[in-house]
Short mmCIF file of C-alpha atoms in Angstrom, two decimals:
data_model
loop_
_atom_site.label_atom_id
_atom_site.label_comp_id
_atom_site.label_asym_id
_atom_site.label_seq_id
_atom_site.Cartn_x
_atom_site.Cartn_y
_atom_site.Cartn_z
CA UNK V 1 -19.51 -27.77 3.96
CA UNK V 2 -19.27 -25.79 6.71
CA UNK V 3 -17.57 -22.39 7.18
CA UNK V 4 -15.98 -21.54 10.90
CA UNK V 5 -18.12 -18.21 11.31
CA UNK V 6 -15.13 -16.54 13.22
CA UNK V 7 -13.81 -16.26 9.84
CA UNK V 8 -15.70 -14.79 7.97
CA UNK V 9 -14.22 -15.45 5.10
CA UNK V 10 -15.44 -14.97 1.49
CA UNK V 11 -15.23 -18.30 0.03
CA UNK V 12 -13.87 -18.19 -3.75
CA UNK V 13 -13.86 -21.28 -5.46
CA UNK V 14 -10.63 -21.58 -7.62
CA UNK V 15 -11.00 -24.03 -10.43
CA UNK V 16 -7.95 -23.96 -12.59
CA UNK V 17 -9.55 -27.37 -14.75
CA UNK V 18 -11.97 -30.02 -14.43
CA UNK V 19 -11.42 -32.12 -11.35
CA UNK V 20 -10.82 -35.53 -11.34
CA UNK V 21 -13.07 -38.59 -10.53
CA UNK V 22 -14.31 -38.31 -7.26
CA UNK V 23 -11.57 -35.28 -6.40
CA UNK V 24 -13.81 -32.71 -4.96
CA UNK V 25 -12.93 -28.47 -5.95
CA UNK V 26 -11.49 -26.86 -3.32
CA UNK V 27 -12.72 -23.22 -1.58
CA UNK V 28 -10.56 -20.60 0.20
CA UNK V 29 -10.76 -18.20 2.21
CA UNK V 30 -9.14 -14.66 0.59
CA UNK V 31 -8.57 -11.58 2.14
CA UNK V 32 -7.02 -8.22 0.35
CA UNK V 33 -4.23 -5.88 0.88
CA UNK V 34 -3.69 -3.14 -1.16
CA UNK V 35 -1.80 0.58 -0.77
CA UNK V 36 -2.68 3.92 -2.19
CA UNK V 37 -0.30 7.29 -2.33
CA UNK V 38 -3.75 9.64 -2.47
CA UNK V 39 -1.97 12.79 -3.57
CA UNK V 40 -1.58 15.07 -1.05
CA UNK V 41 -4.79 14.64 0.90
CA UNK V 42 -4.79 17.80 3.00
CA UNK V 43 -7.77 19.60 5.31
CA UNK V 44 -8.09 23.51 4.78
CA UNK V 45 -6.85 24.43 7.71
CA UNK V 46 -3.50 25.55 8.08
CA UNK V 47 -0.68 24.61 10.48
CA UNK V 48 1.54 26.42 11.24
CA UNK V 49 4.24 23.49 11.91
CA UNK V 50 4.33 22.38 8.02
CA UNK V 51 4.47 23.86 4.88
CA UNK V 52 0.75 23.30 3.86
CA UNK V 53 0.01 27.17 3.09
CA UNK V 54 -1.02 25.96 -0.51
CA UNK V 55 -3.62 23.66 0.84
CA UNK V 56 -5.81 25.67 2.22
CA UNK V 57 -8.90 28.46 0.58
CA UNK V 58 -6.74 31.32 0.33
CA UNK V 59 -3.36 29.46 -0.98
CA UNK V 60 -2.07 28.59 -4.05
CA UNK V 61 -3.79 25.76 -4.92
CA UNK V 62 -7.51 27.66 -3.64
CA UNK V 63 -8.26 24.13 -1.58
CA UNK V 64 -11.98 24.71 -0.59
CA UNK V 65 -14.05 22.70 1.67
CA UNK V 66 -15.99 22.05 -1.59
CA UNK V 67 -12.63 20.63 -3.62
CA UNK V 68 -11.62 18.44 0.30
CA UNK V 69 -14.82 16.65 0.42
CA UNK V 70 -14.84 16.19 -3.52
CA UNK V 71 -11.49 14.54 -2.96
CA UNK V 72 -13.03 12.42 0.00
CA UNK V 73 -15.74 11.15 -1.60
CA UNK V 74 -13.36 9.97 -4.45
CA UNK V 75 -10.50 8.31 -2.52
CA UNK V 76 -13.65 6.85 -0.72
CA UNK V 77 -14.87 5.44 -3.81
CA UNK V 78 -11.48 4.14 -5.10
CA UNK V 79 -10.54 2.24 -2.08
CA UNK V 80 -14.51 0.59 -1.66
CA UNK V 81 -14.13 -0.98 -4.98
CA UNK V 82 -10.41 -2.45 -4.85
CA UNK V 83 -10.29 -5.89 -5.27
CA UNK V 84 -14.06 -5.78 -5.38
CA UNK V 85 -14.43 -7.74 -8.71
CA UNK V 86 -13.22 -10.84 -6.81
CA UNK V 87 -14.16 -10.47 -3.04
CA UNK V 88 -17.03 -8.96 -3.46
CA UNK V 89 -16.24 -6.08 -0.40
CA UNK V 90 -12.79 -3.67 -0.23
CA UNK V 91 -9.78 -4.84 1.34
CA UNK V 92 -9.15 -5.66 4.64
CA UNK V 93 -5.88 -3.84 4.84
CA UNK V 94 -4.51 -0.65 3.26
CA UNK V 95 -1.92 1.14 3.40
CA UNK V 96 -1.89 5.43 2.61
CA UNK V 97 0.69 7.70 1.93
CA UNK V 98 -0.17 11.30 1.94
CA UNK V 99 -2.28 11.99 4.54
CA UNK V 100 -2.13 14.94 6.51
CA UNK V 101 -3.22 13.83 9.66
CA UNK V 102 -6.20 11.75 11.28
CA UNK V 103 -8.66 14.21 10.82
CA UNK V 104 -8.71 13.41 7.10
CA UNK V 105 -8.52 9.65 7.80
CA UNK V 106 -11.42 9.95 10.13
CA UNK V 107 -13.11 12.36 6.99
CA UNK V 108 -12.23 8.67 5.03
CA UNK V 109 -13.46 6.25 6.50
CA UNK V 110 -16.95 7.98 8.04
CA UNK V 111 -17.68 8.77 4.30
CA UNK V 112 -21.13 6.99 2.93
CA UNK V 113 -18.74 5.17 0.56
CA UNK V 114 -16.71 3.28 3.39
CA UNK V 115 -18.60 4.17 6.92
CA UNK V 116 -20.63 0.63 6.56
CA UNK V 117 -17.41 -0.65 5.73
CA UNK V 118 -16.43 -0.26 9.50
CA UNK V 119 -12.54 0.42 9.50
CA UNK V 120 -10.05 1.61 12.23
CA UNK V 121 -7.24 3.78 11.64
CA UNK V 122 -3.42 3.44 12.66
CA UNK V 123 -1.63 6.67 12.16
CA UNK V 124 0.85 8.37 13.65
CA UNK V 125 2.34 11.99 12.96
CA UNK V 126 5.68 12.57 10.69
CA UNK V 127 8.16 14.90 11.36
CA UNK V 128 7.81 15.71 7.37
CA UNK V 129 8.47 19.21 6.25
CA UNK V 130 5.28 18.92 4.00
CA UNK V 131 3.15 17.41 6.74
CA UNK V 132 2.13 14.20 5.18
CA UNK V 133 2.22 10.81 6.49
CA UNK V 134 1.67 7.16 6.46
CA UNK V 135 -1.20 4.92 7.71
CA UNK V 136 -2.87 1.88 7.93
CA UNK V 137 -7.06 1.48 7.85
CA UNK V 138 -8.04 -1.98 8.67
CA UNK V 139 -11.46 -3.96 8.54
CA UNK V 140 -12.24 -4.50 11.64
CA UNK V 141 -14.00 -7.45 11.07
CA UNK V 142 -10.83 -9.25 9.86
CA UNK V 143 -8.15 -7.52 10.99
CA UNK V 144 -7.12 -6.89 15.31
CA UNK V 145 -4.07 -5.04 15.81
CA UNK V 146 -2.10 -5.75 18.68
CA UNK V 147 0.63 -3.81 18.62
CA UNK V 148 1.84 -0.74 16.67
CA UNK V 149 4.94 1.73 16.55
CA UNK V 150 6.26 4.80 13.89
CA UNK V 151 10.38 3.98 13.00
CA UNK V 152 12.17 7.09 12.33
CA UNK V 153 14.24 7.78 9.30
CA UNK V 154 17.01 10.12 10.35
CA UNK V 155 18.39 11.92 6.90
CA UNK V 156 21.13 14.29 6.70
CA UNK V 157 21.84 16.18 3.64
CA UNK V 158 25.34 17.13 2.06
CA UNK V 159 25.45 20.39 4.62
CA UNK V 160 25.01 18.14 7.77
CA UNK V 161 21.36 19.39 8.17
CA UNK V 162 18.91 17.20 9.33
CA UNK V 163 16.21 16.55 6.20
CA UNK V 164 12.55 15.67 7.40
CA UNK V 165 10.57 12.99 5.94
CA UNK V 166 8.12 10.05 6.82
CA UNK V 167 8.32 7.55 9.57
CA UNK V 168 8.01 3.84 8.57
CA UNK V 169 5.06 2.66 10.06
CA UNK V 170 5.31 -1.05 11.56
CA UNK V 171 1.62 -2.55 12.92
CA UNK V 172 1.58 -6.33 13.85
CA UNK V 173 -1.99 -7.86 14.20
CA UNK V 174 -4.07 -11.24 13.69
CA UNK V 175 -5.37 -11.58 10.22
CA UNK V 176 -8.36 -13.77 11.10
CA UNK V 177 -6.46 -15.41 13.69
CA UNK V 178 -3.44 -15.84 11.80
CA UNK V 179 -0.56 -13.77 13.06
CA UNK V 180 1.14 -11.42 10.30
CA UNK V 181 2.88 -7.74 10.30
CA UNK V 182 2.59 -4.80 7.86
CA UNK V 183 5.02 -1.88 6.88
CA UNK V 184 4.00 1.27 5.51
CA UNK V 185 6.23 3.30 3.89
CA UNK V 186 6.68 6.59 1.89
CA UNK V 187 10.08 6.61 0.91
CA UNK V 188 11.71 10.14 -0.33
CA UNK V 189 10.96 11.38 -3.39
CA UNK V 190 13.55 11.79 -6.68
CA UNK V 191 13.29 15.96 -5.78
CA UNK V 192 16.82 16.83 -7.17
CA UNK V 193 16.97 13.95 -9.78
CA UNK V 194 17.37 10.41 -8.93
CA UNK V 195 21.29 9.98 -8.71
CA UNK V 196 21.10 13.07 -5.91
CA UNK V 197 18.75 11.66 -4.17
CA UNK V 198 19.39 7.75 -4.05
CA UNK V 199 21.37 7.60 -0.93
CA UNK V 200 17.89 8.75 1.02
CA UNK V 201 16.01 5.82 -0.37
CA UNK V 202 18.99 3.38 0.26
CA UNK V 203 18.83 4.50 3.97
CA UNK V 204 14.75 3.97 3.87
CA UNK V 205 15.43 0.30 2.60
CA UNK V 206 17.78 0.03 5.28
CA UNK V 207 15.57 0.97 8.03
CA UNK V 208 13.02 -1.20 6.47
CA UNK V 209 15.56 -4.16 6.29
CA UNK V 210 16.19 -3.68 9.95
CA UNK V 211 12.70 -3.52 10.78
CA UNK V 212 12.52 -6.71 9.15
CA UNK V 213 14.95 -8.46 10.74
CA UNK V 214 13.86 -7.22 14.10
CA UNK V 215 10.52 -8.81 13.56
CA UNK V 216 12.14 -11.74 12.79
CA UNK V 217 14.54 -12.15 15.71
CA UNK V 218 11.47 -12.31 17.65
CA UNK V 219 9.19 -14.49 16.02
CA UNK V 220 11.43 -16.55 13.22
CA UNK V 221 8.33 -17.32 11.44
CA UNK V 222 7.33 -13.96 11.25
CA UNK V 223 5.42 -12.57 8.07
CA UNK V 224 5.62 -9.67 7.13
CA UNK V 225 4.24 -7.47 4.23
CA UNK V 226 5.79 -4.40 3.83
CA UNK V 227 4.46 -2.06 0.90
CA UNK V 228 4.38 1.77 0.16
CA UNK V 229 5.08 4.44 -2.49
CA UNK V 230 9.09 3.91 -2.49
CA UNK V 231 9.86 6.04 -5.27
CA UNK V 232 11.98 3.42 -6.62
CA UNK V 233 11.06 0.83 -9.47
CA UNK V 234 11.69 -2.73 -8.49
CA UNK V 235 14.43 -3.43 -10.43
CA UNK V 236 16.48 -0.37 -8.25
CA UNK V 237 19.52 -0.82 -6.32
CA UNK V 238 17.40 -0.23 -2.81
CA UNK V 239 15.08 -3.27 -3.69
CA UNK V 240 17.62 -5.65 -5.66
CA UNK V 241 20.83 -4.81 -3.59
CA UNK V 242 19.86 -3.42 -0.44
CA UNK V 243 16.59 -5.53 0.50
CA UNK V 244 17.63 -8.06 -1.77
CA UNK V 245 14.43 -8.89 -3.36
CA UNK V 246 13.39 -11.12 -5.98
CA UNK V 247 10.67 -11.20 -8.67
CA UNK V 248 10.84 -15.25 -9.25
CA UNK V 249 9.91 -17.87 -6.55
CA UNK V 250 12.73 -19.93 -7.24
CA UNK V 251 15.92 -19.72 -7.80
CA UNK V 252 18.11 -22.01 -8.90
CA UNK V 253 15.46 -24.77 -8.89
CA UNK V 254 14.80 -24.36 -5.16
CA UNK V 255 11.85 -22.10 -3.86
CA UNK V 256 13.34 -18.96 -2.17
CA UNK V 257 14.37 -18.98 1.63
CA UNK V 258 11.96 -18.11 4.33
CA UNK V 259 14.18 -14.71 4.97
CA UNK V 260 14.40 -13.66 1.72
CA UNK V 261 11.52 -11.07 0.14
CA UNK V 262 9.73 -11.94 -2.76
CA UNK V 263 8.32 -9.07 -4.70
CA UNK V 264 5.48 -10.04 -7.57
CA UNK V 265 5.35 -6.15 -8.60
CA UNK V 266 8.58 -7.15 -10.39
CA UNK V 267 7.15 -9.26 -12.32
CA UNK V 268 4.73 -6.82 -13.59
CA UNK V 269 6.88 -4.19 -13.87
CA UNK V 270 8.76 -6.05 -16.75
CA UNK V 271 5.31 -6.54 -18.64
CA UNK V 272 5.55 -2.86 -18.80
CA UNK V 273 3.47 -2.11 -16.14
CA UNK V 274 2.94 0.86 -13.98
CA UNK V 275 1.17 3.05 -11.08
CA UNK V 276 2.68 6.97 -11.77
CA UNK V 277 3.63 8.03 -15.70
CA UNK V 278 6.39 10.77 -16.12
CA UNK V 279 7.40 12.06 -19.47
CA UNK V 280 6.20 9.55 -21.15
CA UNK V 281 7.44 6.66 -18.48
CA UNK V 282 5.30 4.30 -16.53
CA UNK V 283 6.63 3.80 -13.27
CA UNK V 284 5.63 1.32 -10.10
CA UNK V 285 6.74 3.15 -7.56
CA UNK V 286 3.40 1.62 -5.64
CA UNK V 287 4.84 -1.55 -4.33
CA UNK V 288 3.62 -4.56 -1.80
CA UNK V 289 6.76 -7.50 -1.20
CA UNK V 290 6.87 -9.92 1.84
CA UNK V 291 8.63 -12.68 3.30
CA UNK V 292 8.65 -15.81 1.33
CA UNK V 293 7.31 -18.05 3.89
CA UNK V 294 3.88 -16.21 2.58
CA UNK V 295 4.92 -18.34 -0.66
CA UNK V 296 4.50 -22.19 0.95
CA UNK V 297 1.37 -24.04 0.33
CA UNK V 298 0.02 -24.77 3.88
CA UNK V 299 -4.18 -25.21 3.84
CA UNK V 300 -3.97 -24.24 7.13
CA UNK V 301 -2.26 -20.64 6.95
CA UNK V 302 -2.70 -17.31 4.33
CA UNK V 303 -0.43 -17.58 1.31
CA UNK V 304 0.01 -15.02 -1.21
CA UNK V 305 -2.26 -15.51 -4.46
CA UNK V 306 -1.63 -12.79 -6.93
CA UNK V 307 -0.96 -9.09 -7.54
CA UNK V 308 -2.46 -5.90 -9.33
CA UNK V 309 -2.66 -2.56 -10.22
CA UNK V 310 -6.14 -0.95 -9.80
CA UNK V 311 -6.04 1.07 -13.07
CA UNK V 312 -9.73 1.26 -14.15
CA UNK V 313 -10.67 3.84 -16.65
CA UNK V 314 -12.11 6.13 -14.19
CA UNK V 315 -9.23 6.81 -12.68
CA UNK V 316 -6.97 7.63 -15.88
CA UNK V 317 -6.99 11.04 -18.00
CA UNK V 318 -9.35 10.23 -20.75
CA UNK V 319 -7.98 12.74 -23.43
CA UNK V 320 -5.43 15.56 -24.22
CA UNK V 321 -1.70 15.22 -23.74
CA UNK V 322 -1.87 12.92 -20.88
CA UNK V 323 -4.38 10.68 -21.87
CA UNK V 324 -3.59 7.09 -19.84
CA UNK V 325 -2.04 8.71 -17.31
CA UNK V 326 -3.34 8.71 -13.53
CA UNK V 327 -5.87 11.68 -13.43
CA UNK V 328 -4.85 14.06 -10.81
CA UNK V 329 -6.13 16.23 -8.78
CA UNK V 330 -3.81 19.17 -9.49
CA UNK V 331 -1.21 19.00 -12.34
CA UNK V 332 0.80 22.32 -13.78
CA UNK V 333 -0.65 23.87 -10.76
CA UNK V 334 -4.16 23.64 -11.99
CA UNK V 335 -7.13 22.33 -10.84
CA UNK V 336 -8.32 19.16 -12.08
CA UNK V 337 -10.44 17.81 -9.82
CA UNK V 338 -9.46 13.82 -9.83
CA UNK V 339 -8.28 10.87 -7.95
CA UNK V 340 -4.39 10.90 -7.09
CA UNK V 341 -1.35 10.93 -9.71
CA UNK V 342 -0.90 7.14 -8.62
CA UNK V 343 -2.85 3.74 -9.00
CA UNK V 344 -3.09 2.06 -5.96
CA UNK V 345 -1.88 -1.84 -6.34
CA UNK V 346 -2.56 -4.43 -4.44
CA UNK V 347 -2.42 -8.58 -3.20
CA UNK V 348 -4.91 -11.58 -2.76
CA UNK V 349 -3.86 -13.79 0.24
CA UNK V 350 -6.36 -17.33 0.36
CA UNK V 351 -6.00 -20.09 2.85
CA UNK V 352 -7.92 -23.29 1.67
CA UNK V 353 -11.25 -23.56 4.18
CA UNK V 354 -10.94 -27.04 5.83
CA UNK V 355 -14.46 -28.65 6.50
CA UNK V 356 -15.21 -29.14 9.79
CA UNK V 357 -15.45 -32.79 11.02
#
C-alpha cells in the first residue's frame, strides 16, 4: 500500500475482529488534540501590569529560576508523551491555559523534551488581572495555520466595573490538508462560589456559541473543535443549555445535526471521571467538544475516534491526604514541586488512508 508522503500520517491499523474472506483490514491516518491548564506557568520576572508579585524569587511563592525551569522540563515531559501510547509522537495540536506570556511558551517548546518535536506557537496577550492566557502550539509538520484572532470577553460585575479575564482564542488552519478550526478557552473560575459566579461562564459559552456560529456562516461545513479549562462540568447549564451540547451521537434514533456539538467528555464524566479533585470531588473541568459533522464516517475526511484523560501515575499525589489527586506544583501555599492541579485530556481524529491507484 502506499502512503501519500504529504501526509505523514501514522498509520494505525484498527482491527475491531477478524475480517472476512477476502475483506482486507483497513489503516488510518490519526492525528491528536489534546489541552492542558499547566497551573500558573509564570517567568520570574515581574510586570508591573498584572498581579504576578508572587511569582517571582522574592514573592510569596519564592519562584526561582531553579523551580521555572523544573516546571518546564515537566510540562515538557507531560505534553511529549500524550497520546504517545497510540501514535507513537505527541499531539499535533494543544491547547494551554495559564501561560503568562510567549516567553514561557518559547521556554516550552525549545526544551530537549519537545525542541525535536518542532512546534509553533499562537498566543496572544489577555487583558487578565492575573496575567495568564490561552494558546495554541501546533506540529508543524501537520498542522498550517492560516488565520488567527483573540475574541474578547467583556464582564461586568454587580458594581458596573469592568472584571478582566481571558480572551477566547479562535485559530483556523489545514490539518494535513483538511480544513478545521480550534477554540481555546479559559473560562472564569468558581472564585466566590459557583452560583455567584455562573453568569460569567454563561457569557463565555455565549461568546463561544457566537464564535461558532460565525465560523459557520462562512463556511457551513465548518469544523470546529473548541476545548479549554471551562470551569464547568459537562452536565452544567453553560454546556447543556447555553451551547446545547450532547454526550450521545444520536438522539432520538437519528445521528445529531451537523450544527449541533457533541461532547464525549460527557460521557466520561458520568463513569466518574475527572481532570481537577476538590474536597473530595473529581471534576472535568478540562474539556474538548466539536461540531458533529466531525461524527460522519467519510474515508476521505478526519472524524473523531475517541477521548481521554492523561492521568498516569506520575502525575497524581502518590500518598498523604491527597493521594489520587493531580500533584501540584504549589498547594496550601507550599511548595511541591509537580506538574499542574489538572490532567490534561484529549481526542484521536483518523481518516481511513485510501491506496493510491
Amino acid at each position: 500500500m502506499h502512503v501519500p508522503s504529504k501526509f505523514s500520517l501514522l498509520l494505525l491499523a484498527l482491527i475491531c475482529s477478524i475480517p472476512a474472506l477476502g475483506q482486507e483490514r483497513k489503516s488510518y491516518g490519526i492525528r491528536t488534540v489534546a489541552f492542558y491548564n499547566v497551573e500558573n506557568l509564570f517567568d520570574t520576572q515581574n510586570d508591573s501590569a498584572t498581579y504576578d508579585d508572587n511569582r517571582t524569587p522574592t514573592g510569596k511563592d519564592r519562584w526561582t529560576d531553579g523551580r521555572y525551569r523544573q516546571k518546564i522540563a515537566y510540562i515538557s515531559r507531560v505534553i511529549s508523551e500524550i497520546g504517545v501510547q497510540t501514535t507513537k509522537t505527541s499531539p499535533d495540536v494543544i491547547g494551554l491555559c495559564e501561560v503568562e506570556n510567549r516567553r514561557v511558551l518559547e521556554d516550552l517548546v525549545q526544551h530537549p523534551n519537545l525542541v525535536q518535536r518542532d512546534y509553533g506557537i499562537i498566543h496572544y496577550d489577555s487583558p487578565d488581572e492575573r496575567g495568564i492566557d490561552v494558546a495554541l502550539l501546533y506540529r508543524k509538520s501537520s498542522f498550517i495555520p492560516h488565520s488567527f484572532d483573540s475574541r474578547r470577553l467583556l464582564l461586568f460585575n454587580a458594581e458596573g466595573h469592568r472584571d478582566y479575564t481571558r480572551d477566547q482564542l479562535v485559530v483556523s488552519g489545514l490539518l494535513d490538508e483538511e480544513q478545521l478550526y480550534f477554540i481555546v478557552n479559559h473560562w472564569p473560575s468558581r472564585s466566590g462560589g459557583e452560583a455567584r459566579s455562573r453568569p460569567y461562564r454563561l457569557a463565555a459559552a455565549q461568546l463561544n456559541r457566537r464564535i461558532m456560529d460565525s465560523l459557520i456562516q462562512q463556511d457551513p461545513e465548518a469544523k470546529i473543535i473548541s476545548m479549554g479549562d471551562l470551569n464547568d462540568d459537562p452536565q452544567d447549564t453553560s454546556l447543556k443549555k447555553v451551547l446545547k451540547t450532547s454526550g450521545s451521537k444520536v438522539v432520538n434514533d437519528t445521528l445529531l445535526e451537523n450544527i449541533s456539538l457533541f461532547n464525549p467528555m460527557e460521557k466520561l464524566f458520568r463513569k466518574g471521571l475527572g481532570s481537577l479533585a476538590y474536597r473530595d470531588q473529581w471534576n472535568l473541568f478540562d474539556q474538548i467538544f466539536f461540531t458533529t459533522n466531525l461524527l460522519h464516517p467519510n474515508k476521505e475526511t478526519f472524524r473523531f475516534w475517541k477521548a481521554g484523560i492523561f492521568d498516569v501515575p506520575y502525575l497524581r499525589t502518590q500518598k498523604g491526604r491527597y493521594k489520587g489527586y493531580p500533584l501540584r506544583t504549589y498547594a496550601g501555599g507550599q511548595y511541591v514541586g509537580g506538574y499542574s492541579d489538572h490532567f490534561p485530556v484529549y481526542i484521536y481524529l483518523i481518516r481511513e488512508v485510501v491506496p493510491k491507484l
